Amino acid sequence: MTAEDLTIPVGKYDFVWATHDRDAPRSGTPEPPLVVMIHGFPGDSRSYGNVFGDLSAQIVKGGFHTLRFDLRGCGQSNKAAQFFTLKSAHEDCMSVLRWAEKLGYKRFYLIAEGLGATIAVTALTDVFRPRIAGMVFLWPILDMKQSWLATFPPMADKAREEGRDHIVLDNANVGFDFIREVENYNLAPLLGRITMPVMIHHGLADEKAPPIQMEILRLEAGTDRLEFVTYSGGGHGLKNAAFREQLLRETRDFLKKIR
């Protein structure tokens, strides 16, 4: 497997940092499908014990290419964490997909963790949705108001009273623009765009993304091809070694099955 670190432009002046993993190309063969990995916030593409890196190693062996990247305001991409919003994250995803399209990729899969699941759903535009053949959600957050992110607005109110323009959480400065999205954004109208097969990995003891997030998918998704893999006692990030091994194995097998 070859791993190429690169930057992908977003607009005129910004960029996202990415790692493109693939086997050596074979002459005369079309590009295999590309699996795009979308992380949550706060965090970056190496969060949760580099789960994306571990997944990439498994997936490339199965004949896929992968791309994992840091959203602006995260990791090695430009902008400070305070800049991060759902709007900018959506723009980043669309820039990544257009970049991949120019490279010749025609079929895509998305793997998203945490809030990345919400961002992935916003990427199901009329142009790209028919070409996204499946998705995998890891501990997804699809309703921010029913997740740990709901604690952000009260923290912002206190910060405003103290004359600050952000809150600090997990060593990241979280801006008020994103916190307003937490209060006001409603993903439900877009969930019907999930018409492709989806696998969901979720710990039943997850306090940051409670299991109600899975029920939201059951009720609102536009597909009945939902495969739930639940972990009794599993917390956010499924850091237990046995859980992680199962996650890697079942994700690899799911992608092979729906390829």
PDB file of C-alpha atoms in Angstrom:
ATOM      1  CA  MET A   1       0.000   0.000   0.000  1.00  0.00           C
ATOM      2  CA  THR A   2       1.237   3.474  -0.843  1.00  0.00           C
ATOM      3  CA  ALA A   3       0.220   6.443   1.310  1.00  0.00           C
ATOM      4  CA  GLU A   4       0.501   9.905  -0.217  1.00  0.00           C
ATOM      5  CA  ASP A   5       0.099  13.006   1.945  1.00  0.00           C
ATOM      6  CA  LEU A   6      -1.240  15.974   0.010  1.00  0.00           C
ATOM      7  CA  THR A   7      -3.305  19.122   0.244  1.00  0.00           C
ATOM      8  CA  ILE A   8      -6.593  19.705  -1.553  1.00  0.00           C
ATOM      9  CA  PRO A   9      -7.591  23.314  -2.263  1.00  0.00           C
ATOM     10  CA  VAL A  10     -10.849  24.711  -0.945  1.00  0.00           C
ATOM     11  CA  GLY A  11     -11.616  27.935  -2.747  1.00  0.00           C
ATOM     12  CA  LYS A  12      -8.755  30.281  -3.627  1.00  0.00           C
ATOM     13  CA  TYR A  13      -6.814  30.408  -0.384  1.00  0.00           C
ATOM     14  CA  ASP A  14      -7.722  27.494   1.880  1.00  0.00           C
ATOM     15  CA  PHE A  15      -6.821  23.815   1.847  1.00  0.00           C
ATOM     16  CA  VAL A  16      -7.446  20.530   3.609  1.00  0.00           C
ATOM     17  CA  TRP A  17      -4.623  18.132   4.427  1.00  0.00           C
ATOM     18  CA  ALA A  18      -5.258  14.554   3.329  1.00  0.00           C
ATOM     19  CA  THR A  19      -3.765  11.076   3.018  1.00  0.00           C
ATOM     20  CA  HIS A  20      -4.518   9.074  -0.130  1.00  0.00           C
ATOM     21  CA  ASP A  21      -4.007   5.320   0.345  1.00  0.00           C
ATOM     22  CA  ARG A  22      -3.947   2.849  -2.547  1.00  0.00           C
ATOM     23  CA  ASP A  23      -2.178  -0.112  -4.048  1.00  0.00           C
ATOM     24  CA  ALA A  24       0.109   0.429  -7.003  1.00  0.00           C
ATOM     25  CA  PRO A  25      -2.049   1.150 -10.087  1.00  0.00           C
ATOM     26  CA  ARG A  26      -2.377  -1.542 -12.710  1.00  0.00           C
ATOM     27  CA  SER A  27      -1.943  -0.441 -16.286  1.00  0.00           C
ATOM     28  CA  GLY A  28      -5.169  -0.288 -18.268  1.00  0.00           C
ATOM     29  CA  THR A  29      -7.490  -0.915 -15.325  1.00  0.00           C
ATOM     30  CA  PRO A  30     -10.105   1.617 -14.157  1.00  0.00           C
ATOM     31  CA  GLU A  31      -9.793   3.316 -10.808  1.00  0.00           C
ATOM     32  CA  PRO A  32     -11.372   1.217  -8.025  1.00  0.00           C
ATOM     33  CA  PRO A  33     -13.972   2.805  -5.730  1.00  0.00           C
ATOM     34  CA  LEU A  34     -12.764   5.505  -3.340  1.00  0.00           C
ATOM     35  CA  VAL A  35     -13.683   5.376   0.348  1.00  0.00           C
ATOM     36  CA  VAL A  36     -13.759   8.912   1.793  1.00  0.00           C
ATOM     37  CA  MET A  37     -13.443   9.191   5.577  1.00  0.00           C
ATOM     38  CA  ILE A  38     -15.012  12.120   7.450  1.00  0.00           C
ATOM     39  CA  HIS A  39     -14.123  12.822  11.080  1.00  0.00           C
ATOM     40  CA  GLY A  40     -16.149  14.572  13.750  1.00  0.00           C
ATOM     41  CA  PHE A  41     -15.542  17.691  15.854  1.00  0.00           C
ATOM     42  CA  PRO A  42     -13.573  18.345  17.978  1.00  0.00           C
ATOM     43  CA  GLY A  43     -11.080  15.958  16.427  1.00  0.00           C
ATOM     44  CA  ASP A  44      -9.243  15.136  13.226  1.00  0.00           C
ATOM     45  CA  SER A  45      -8.575  12.232  10.870  1.00  0.00           C
ATOM     46  CA  ARG A  46      -6.338  10.514  13.444  1.00  0.00           C
ATOM     47  CA  SER A  47      -8.816  10.632  16.335  1.00  0.00           C
ATOM     48  CA  TYR A  48      -9.922   7.597  18.367  1.00  0.00           C
ATOM     49  CA  GLY A  49      -6.645   5.759  18.126  1.00  0.00           C
ATOM     50  CA  ASN A  50      -6.326   6.479  14.407  1.00  0.00           C
ATOM     51  CA  VAL A  51      -9.358   4.345  13.583  1.00  0.00           C
ATOM     52  CA  PHE A  52      -9.383   5.720  10.034  1.00  0.00           C
ATOM     53  CA  GLY A  53      -5.767   4.661   9.507  1.00  0.00           C
ATOM     54  CA  ASP A  54      -6.552   1.152  10.719  1.00  0.00           C
ATOM     55  CA  LEU A  55      -9.658   0.979   8.537  1.00  0.00           C
ATOM     56  CA  SER A  56      -7.714   2.207   5.530  1.00  0.00           C
ATOM     57  CA  ALA A  57      -5.141  -0.565   5.874  1.00  0.00           C
ATOM     58  CA  GLN A  58      -7.940  -3.155   5.891  1.00  0.00           C
ATOM     59  CA  ILE A  59      -9.956  -1.596   3.092  1.00  0.00           C
ATOM     60  CA  VAL A  60      -7.085  -1.124   0.639  1.00  0.00           C
ATOM     61  CA  LYS A  61      -6.302  -4.835   0.976  1.00  0.00           C
ATOM     62  CA  GLY A  62      -9.872  -5.426  -0.203  1.00  0.00           C
ATOM     63  CA  GLY A  63      -9.313  -3.577  -3.467  1.00  0.00           C
ATOM     64  CA  PHE A  64     -10.456  -0.064  -2.571  1.00  0.00           C
ATOM     65  CA  HIS A  65      -8.640   3.244  -2.436  1.00  0.00           C
ATOM     66  CA  THR A  66      -9.147   5.542   0.560  1.00  0.00           C
ATOM     67  CA  LEU A  67      -8.881   9.223   1.369  1.00  0.00           C
ATOM     68  CA  ARG A  68      -8.837  10.534   4.943  1.00  0.00           C
ATOM     69  CA  PHE A  69      -8.561  14.252   5.534  1.00  0.00           C
ATOM     70  CA  ASP A  70      -8.671  16.956   8.178  1.00  0.00           C
ATOM     71  CA  LEU A  71     -11.552  19.393   7.943  1.00  0.00           C
ATOM     72  CA  ARG A  72     -10.569  23.047   8.079  1.00  0.00           C
ATOM     73  CA  GLY A  73     -10.036  24.096  11.662  1.00  0.00           C
ATOM     74  CA  CYS A  74      -8.848  20.587  12.540  1.00  0.00           C
ATOM     75  CA  GLY A  75      -5.572  18.687  12.487  1.00  0.00           C
ATOM     76  CA  GLN A  76      -3.133  19.804   9.796  1.00  0.00           C
ATOM     77  CA  SER A  77      -5.600  21.682   7.605  1.00  0.00           C
ATOM     78  CA  ASN A  78      -5.547  25.453   7.703  1.00  0.00           C
ATOM     79  CA  LYS A  79      -7.679  27.749   9.867  1.00  0.00           C
ATOM     80  CA  ALA A  80      -8.003  27.620  13.637  1.00  0.00           C
ATOM     81  CA  ALA A  81     -10.506  25.354  15.394  1.00  0.00           C
ATOM     82  CA  GLN A  82     -12.648  28.392  16.181  1.00  0.00           C
ATOM     83  CA  PHE A  83     -13.314  28.689  12.426  1.00  0.00           C
ATOM     84  CA  PHE A  84     -15.004  25.273  12.195  1.00  0.00           C
ATOM     85  CA  THR A  85     -18.700  25.150  11.217  1.00  0.00           C
ATOM     86  CA  LEU A  86     -20.983  22.627   9.558  1.00  0.00           C
ATOM     87  CA  LYS A  87     -21.095  24.973   6.571  1.00  0.00           C
ATOM     88  CA  SER A  88     -17.304  24.985   6.159  1.00  0.00           C
ATOM     89  CA  ALA A  89     -17.169  21.216   6.726  1.00  0.00           C
ATOM     90  CA  HIS A  90     -19.728  20.696   3.947  1.00  0.00           C
ATOM     91  CA  GLU A  91     -17.649  22.878   1.629  1.00  0.00           C
ATOM     92  CA  ASP A  92     -14.568  20.805   2.468  1.00  0.00           C
ATOM     93  CA  CYS A  93     -16.339  17.531   1.665  1.00  0.00           C
ATOM     94  CA  MET A  94     -17.586  18.811  -1.656  1.00  0.00           C
ATOM     95  CA  SER A  95     -14.091  20.049  -2.562  1.00  0.00           C
ATOM     96  CA  VAL A  96     -12.669  16.603  -1.729  1.00  0.00           C
ATOM     97  CA  LEU A  97     -15.287  14.805  -3.846  1.00  0.00           C
ATOM     98  CA  ARG A  98     -14.722  17.132  -6.791  1.00  0.00           C
ATOM     99  CA  TRP A  99     -10.954  16.605  -6.470  1.00  0.00           C
ATOM    100  CA  ALA A 100     -11.494  12.836  -6.518  1.00  0.00           C
ATOM    101  CA  GLU A 101     -13.789  13.131  -9.525  1.00  0.00           C
ATOM    102  CA  LYS A 102     -11.064  14.939 -11.443  1.00  0.00           C
ATOM    103  CA  LEU A 103      -8.686  12.065 -10.632  1.00  0.00           C
ATOM    104  CA  GLY A 104     -11.090   9.691 -12.359  1.00  0.00           C
ATOM    105  CA  TYR A 105     -13.002   8.184  -9.442  1.00  0.00           C
ATOM    106  CA  LYS A 106     -16.577   7.410 -10.371  1.00  0.00           C
ATOM    107  CA  ARG A 107     -17.881   5.412  -7.401  1.00  0.00           C
ATOM    108  CA  PHE A 108     -17.623   6.429  -3.758  1.00  0.00           C
ATOM    109  CA  TYR A 109     -18.241   5.135  -0.252  1.00  0.00           C
ATOM    110  CA  LEU A 110     -18.290   7.304   2.879  1.00  0.00           C
ATOM    111  CA  ILE A 111     -17.127   6.358   6.373  1.00  0.00           C
ATOM    112  CA  ALA A 112     -17.929   8.948   9.035  1.00  0.00           C
ATOM    113  CA  GLU A 113     -17.424   9.096  12.789  1.00  0.00           C
ATOM    114  CA  GLY A 114     -19.343  11.187  15.330  1.00  0.00           C
ATOM    115  CA  LEU A 115     -20.492  14.514  13.910  1.00  0.00           C
ATOM    116  CA  GLY A 116     -18.919  13.436  10.629  1.00  0.00           C
ATOM    117  CA  ALA A 117     -22.139  11.471  10.035  1.00  0.00           C
ATOM    118  CA  THR A 118     -24.088  14.727   9.848  1.00  0.00           C
ATOM    119  CA  ILE A 119     -21.480  16.180   7.502  1.00  0.00           C
ATOM    120  CA  ALA A 120     -21.632  13.069   5.316  1.00  0.00           C
ATOM    121  CA  VAL A 121     -25.395  13.419   4.930  1.00  0.00           C
ATOM    122  CA  THR A 122     -24.971  17.021   3.758  1.00  0.00           C
ATOM    123  CA  ALA A 123     -22.676  15.677   1.012  1.00  0.00           C
ATOM    124  CA  LEU A 124     -25.542  13.648  -0.514  1.00  0.00           C
ATOM    125  CA  THR A 125     -26.212  16.282  -3.156  1.00  0.00           C
ATOM    126  CA  ASP A 126     -28.067  15.611  -6.392  1.00  0.00           C
ATOM    127  CA  VAL A 127     -24.719  15.444  -8.211  1.00  0.00           C
ATOM    128  CA  PHE A 128     -22.895  12.997  -5.942  1.00  0.00           C
ATOM    129  CA  ARG A 129     -25.617  10.976  -4.200  1.00  0.00           C
ATOM    130  CA  PRO A 130     -26.156   8.580  -7.166  1.00  0.00           C
ATOM    131  CA  ARG A 131     -22.443   7.781  -7.088  1.00  0.00           C
ATOM    132  CA  ILE A 132     -22.193   7.084  -3.350  1.00  0.00           C
ATOM    133  CA  ALA A 133     -22.758   3.337  -3.137  1.00  0.00           C
ATOM    134  CA  GLY A 134     -22.768   2.944   0.643  1.00  0.00           C
ATOM    135  CA  MET A 135     -21.886   4.506   3.975  1.00  0.00           C
ATOM    136  CA  VAL A 136     -20.548   3.401   7.351  1.00  0.00           C
ATOM    137  CA  PHE A 137     -21.293   5.446  10.472  1.00  0.00           C
ATOM    138  CA  LEU A 138     -19.164   5.066  13.597  1.00  0.00           C
ATOM    139  CA  TRP A 139     -20.857   6.299  16.814  1.00  0.00           C
ATOM    140  CA  PRO A 140     -22.856   8.802  14.693  1.00  0.00           C
ATOM    141  CA  ILE A 141     -24.297  12.127  15.781  1.00  0.00           C
ATOM    142  CA  LEU A 142     -27.287  12.995  13.589  1.00  0.00           C
ATOM    143  CA  ASP A 143     -29.269  15.113  16.048  1.00  0.00           C
ATOM    144  CA  MET A 144     -26.892  17.461  17.836  1.00  0.00           C
ATOM    145  CA  LYS A 145     -29.513  18.457  20.387  1.00  0.00           C
ATOM    146  CA  GLN A 146     -29.647  14.845  21.613  1.00  0.00           C
ATOM    147  CA  SER A 147     -25.888  14.487  21.970  1.00  0.00           C
ATOM    148  CA  TRP A 148     -23.100  15.846  24.153  1.00  0.00           C
ATOM    149  CA  LEU A 149     -22.950  18.863  21.819  1.00  0.00           C
ATOM    150  CA  ALA A 150     -26.124  20.121  23.529  1.00  0.00           C
ATOM    151  CA  THR A 151     -23.889  21.188  26.434  1.00  0.00           C
ATOM    152  CA  PHE A 152     -22.144  23.729  24.208  1.00  0.00           C
ATOM    153  CA  PRO A 153     -24.798  26.512  24.125  1.00  0.00           C
ATOM    154  CA  PRO A 154     -24.971  26.951  27.940  1.00  0.00           C
ATOM    155  CA  MET A 155     -21.168  27.060  28.000  1.00  0.00           C
ATOM    156  CA  ALA A 156     -21.278  29.728  25.284  1.00  0.00           C
ATOM    157  CA  ASP A 157     -23.750  31.815  27.301  1.00  0.00           C
ATOM    158  CA  LYS A 158     -21.329  31.817  30.211  1.00  0.00           C
ATOM    159  CA  ALA A 159     -18.412  32.662  27.923  1.00  0.00           C
ATOM    160  CA  ARG A 160     -20.321  35.659  26.526  1.00  0.00           C
ATOM    161  CA  GLU A 161     -20.981  36.913  30.034  1.00  0.00           C
ATOM    162  CA  GLU A 162     -17.242  36.741  30.657  1.00  0.00           C
ATOM    163  CA  GLY A 163     -16.491  38.667  27.455  1.00  0.00           C
ATOM    164  CA  ARG A 164     -15.051  35.723  25.518  1.00  0.00           C
ATOM    165  CA  ASP A 165     -15.879  34.817  21.895  1.00  0.00           C
ATOM    166  CA  HIS A 166     -15.409  31.040  22.167  1.00  0.00           C
ATOM    167  CA  ILE A 167     -15.382  28.107  24.554  1.00  0.00           C
ATOM    168  CA  VAL A 168     -12.487  25.714  25.112  1.00  0.00           C
ATOM    169  CA  LEU A 169     -13.164  21.994  24.918  1.00  0.00           C
ATOM    170  CA  ASP A 170     -10.841  19.050  24.290  1.00  0.00           C
ATOM    171  CA  ASN A 171      -7.987  21.543  23.783  1.00  0.00           C
ATOM    172  CA  ALA A 172      -9.927  23.196  20.935  1.00  0.00           C
ATOM    173  CA  ASN A 173     -11.396  26.685  20.739  1.00  0.00           C
ATOM    174  CA  VAL A 174     -15.020  26.206  19.700  1.00  0.00           C
ATOM    175  CA  GLY A 175     -16.529  29.252  18.006  1.00  0.00           C
ATOM    176  CA  PHE A 176     -19.979  30.708  18.522  1.00  0.00           C
ATOM    177  CA  ASP A 177     -20.940  30.221  14.846  1.00  0.00           C
ATOM    178  CA  PHE A 178     -20.747  26.456  15.263  1.00  0.00           C
ATOM    179  CA  ILE A 179     -22.569  26.625  18.591  1.00  0.00           C
ATOM    180  CA  ARG A 180     -25.429  28.491  16.890  1.00  0.00           C
ATOM    181  CA  GLU A 181     -25.605  25.584  14.415  1.00  0.00           C
ATOM    182  CA  VAL A 182     -25.856  23.174  17.333  1.00  0.00           C
ATOM    183  CA  GLU A 183     -28.869  25.158  18.557  1.00  0.00           C
ATOM    184  CA  ASN A 184     -30.610  25.666  15.213  1.00  0.00           C
ATOM    185  CA  TYR A 185     -29.547  23.081  12.615  1.00  0.00           C
ATOM    186  CA  ASN A 186     -32.101  20.427  11.665  1.00  0.00           C
ATOM    187  CA  LEU A 187     -30.742  17.515   9.620  1.00  0.00           C
ATOM    188  CA  ALA A 188     -34.053  15.630   9.463  1.00  0.00           C
ATOM    189  CA  PRO A 189     -35.138  16.977   6.027  1.00  0.00           C
ATOM    190  CA  LEU A 190     -31.942  15.547   4.491  1.00  0.00           C
ATOM    191  CA  LEU A 191     -32.080  12.070   6.040  1.00  0.00           C
ATOM    192  CA  GLY A 192     -34.407  10.840   3.288  1.00  0.00           C
ATOM    193  CA  ARG A 193     -31.446  11.213   0.940  1.00  0.00           C
ATOM    194  CA  ILE A 194     -29.863   8.172   2.575  1.00  0.00           C
ATOM    195  CA  THR A 195     -30.987   5.696  -0.079  1.00  0.00           C
ATOM    196  CA  MET A 196     -27.857   3.516  -0.127  1.00  0.00           C
ATOM    197  CA  PRO A 197     -26.891   0.667   2.238  1.00  0.00           C
ATOM    198  CA  VAL A 198     -25.562   1.871   5.607  1.00  0.00           C
ATOM    199  CA  MET A 199     -23.743   0.065   8.414  1.00  0.00           C
ATOM    200  CA  ILE A 200     -23.789   1.657  11.873  1.00  0.00           C
ATOM    201  CA  HIS A 201     -21.393   0.816  14.715  1.00  0.00           C
ATOM    202  CA  HIS A 202     -22.648   2.105  18.063  1.00  0.00           C
ATOM    203  CA  GLY A 203     -21.837   1.469  21.703  1.00  0.00           C
ATOM    204  CA  LEU A 204     -24.906   1.037  23.888  1.00  0.00           C
ATOM    205  CA  ALA A 205     -23.172   2.874  26.753  1.00  0.00           C
ATOM    206  CA  ASP A 206     -22.213   5.861  24.565  1.00  0.00           C
ATOM    207  CA  GLU A 207     -22.943   9.028  26.557  1.00  0.00           C
ATOM    208  CA  LYS A 208     -21.727  11.474  23.891  1.00  0.00           C
ATOM    209  CA  ALA A 209     -23.860   9.998  21.107  1.00  0.00           C
ATOM    210  CA  PRO A 210     -26.663   8.152  22.909  1.00  0.00           C
ATOM    211  CA  PRO A 211     -28.346   5.222  21.125  1.00  0.00           C
ATOM    212  CA  ILE A 212     -31.290   7.523  20.219  1.00  0.00           C
ATOM    213  CA  GLN A 213     -29.110   8.464  17.238  1.00  0.00           C
ATOM    214  CA  MET A 214     -29.738   4.990  15.786  1.00  0.00           C
ATOM    215  CA  GLU A 215     -33.484   5.405  16.205  1.00  0.00           C
ATOM    216  CA  ILE A 216     -33.323   8.633  14.196  1.00  0.00           C
ATOM    217  CA  LEU A 217     -31.893   6.641  11.286  1.00  0.00           C
ATOM    218  CA  ARG A 218     -34.545   3.932  11.602  1.00  0.00           C
ATOM    219  CA  LEU A 219     -37.307   6.528  11.435  1.00  0.00           C
ATOM    220  CA  GLU A 220     -35.953   8.984   8.874  1.00  0.00           C
ATOM    221  CA  ALA A 221     -33.520   7.259   6.492  1.00  0.00           C
ATOM    222  CA  GLY A 222     -34.704   6.681   2.930  1.00  0.00           C
ATOM    223  CA  THR A 223     -33.404   3.098   2.867  1.00  0.00           C
ATOM    224  CA  ASP A 224     -34.328  -0.067   4.713  1.00  0.00           C
ATOM    225  CA  ARG A 225     -30.820  -1.438   4.170  1.00  0.00           C
ATOM    226  CA  LEU A 226     -29.539  -0.442   7.600  1.00  0.00           C
ATOM    227  CA  GLU A 227     -27.165  -2.812   9.389  1.00  0.00           C
ATOM    228  CA  PHE A 228     -26.729  -2.012  13.084  1.00  0.00           C
ATOM    229  CA  VAL A 229     -23.734  -3.426  14.937  1.00  0.00           C
ATOM    230  CA  THR A 230     -24.158  -2.659  18.629  1.00  0.00           C
ATOM    231  CA  TYR A 231     -21.680  -3.165  21.460  1.00  0.00           C
ATOM    232  CA  SER A 232     -22.946  -3.875  24.964  1.00  0.00           C
ATOM    233  CA  GLY A 233     -20.991  -1.643  27.357  1.00  0.00           C
ATOM    234  CA  GLY A 234     -19.328   0.160  24.460  1.00  0.00           C
ATOM    235  CA  GLY A 235     -18.600   3.860  24.936  1.00  0.00           C
ATOM    236  CA  HIS A 236     -17.919   6.668  22.488  1.00  0.00           C
ATOM    237  CA  GLY A 237     -15.133   5.701  20.101  1.00  0.00           C
ATOM    238  CA  LEU A 238     -15.367   1.956  20.841  1.00  0.00           C
ATOM    239  CA  LYS A 239     -11.815   1.932  22.193  1.00  0.00           C
ATOM    240  CA  ASN A 240     -11.960  -1.588  23.632  1.00  0.00           C
ATOM    241  CA  ALA A 241      -9.563  -3.803  21.636  1.00  0.00           C
ATOM    242  CA  ALA A 242     -12.143  -6.519  20.978  1.00  0.00           C
ATOM    243  CA  PHE A 243     -14.728  -3.947  19.879  1.00  0.00           C
ATOM    244  CA  ARG A 244     -12.212  -2.308  17.568  1.00  0.00           C
ATOM    245  CA  GLU A 245     -11.222  -5.611  15.987  1.00  0.00           C
ATOM    246  CA  GLN A 246     -14.889  -6.399  15.318  1.00  0.00           C
ATOM    247  CA  LEU A 247     -15.466  -2.931  13.866  1.00  0.00           C
ATOM    248  CA  LEU A 248     -12.567  -3.310  11.423  1.00  0.00           C
ATOM    249  CA  ARG A 249     -13.594  -6.792  10.348  1.00  0.00           C
ATOM    250  CA  GLU A 250     -17.285  -6.087   9.870  1.00  0.00           C
ATOM    251  CA  THR A 251     -16.689  -2.803   8.047  1.00  0.00           C
ATOM    252  CA  ARG A 252     -14.313  -4.499   5.616  1.00  0.00           C
ATOM    253  CA  ASP A 253     -16.799  -7.314   4.986  1.00  0.00           C
ATOM    254  CA  PHE A 254     -19.715  -4.884   4.564  1.00  0.00           C
ATOM    255  CA  LEU A 255     -17.895  -2.862   1.913  1.00  0.00           C
ATOM    256  CA  LYS A 256     -16.953  -6.016   0.018  1.00  0.00           C
ATOM    257  CA  LYS A 257     -20.567  -7.190   0.149  1.00  0.00           C
ATOM    258  CA  ILE A 258     -22.084  -4.000  -1.292  1.00  0.00           C
ATOM    259  CA  ARG A 259     -19.298  -3.251  -3.777  1.00  0.00           C
TER     260      ARG A 259
END
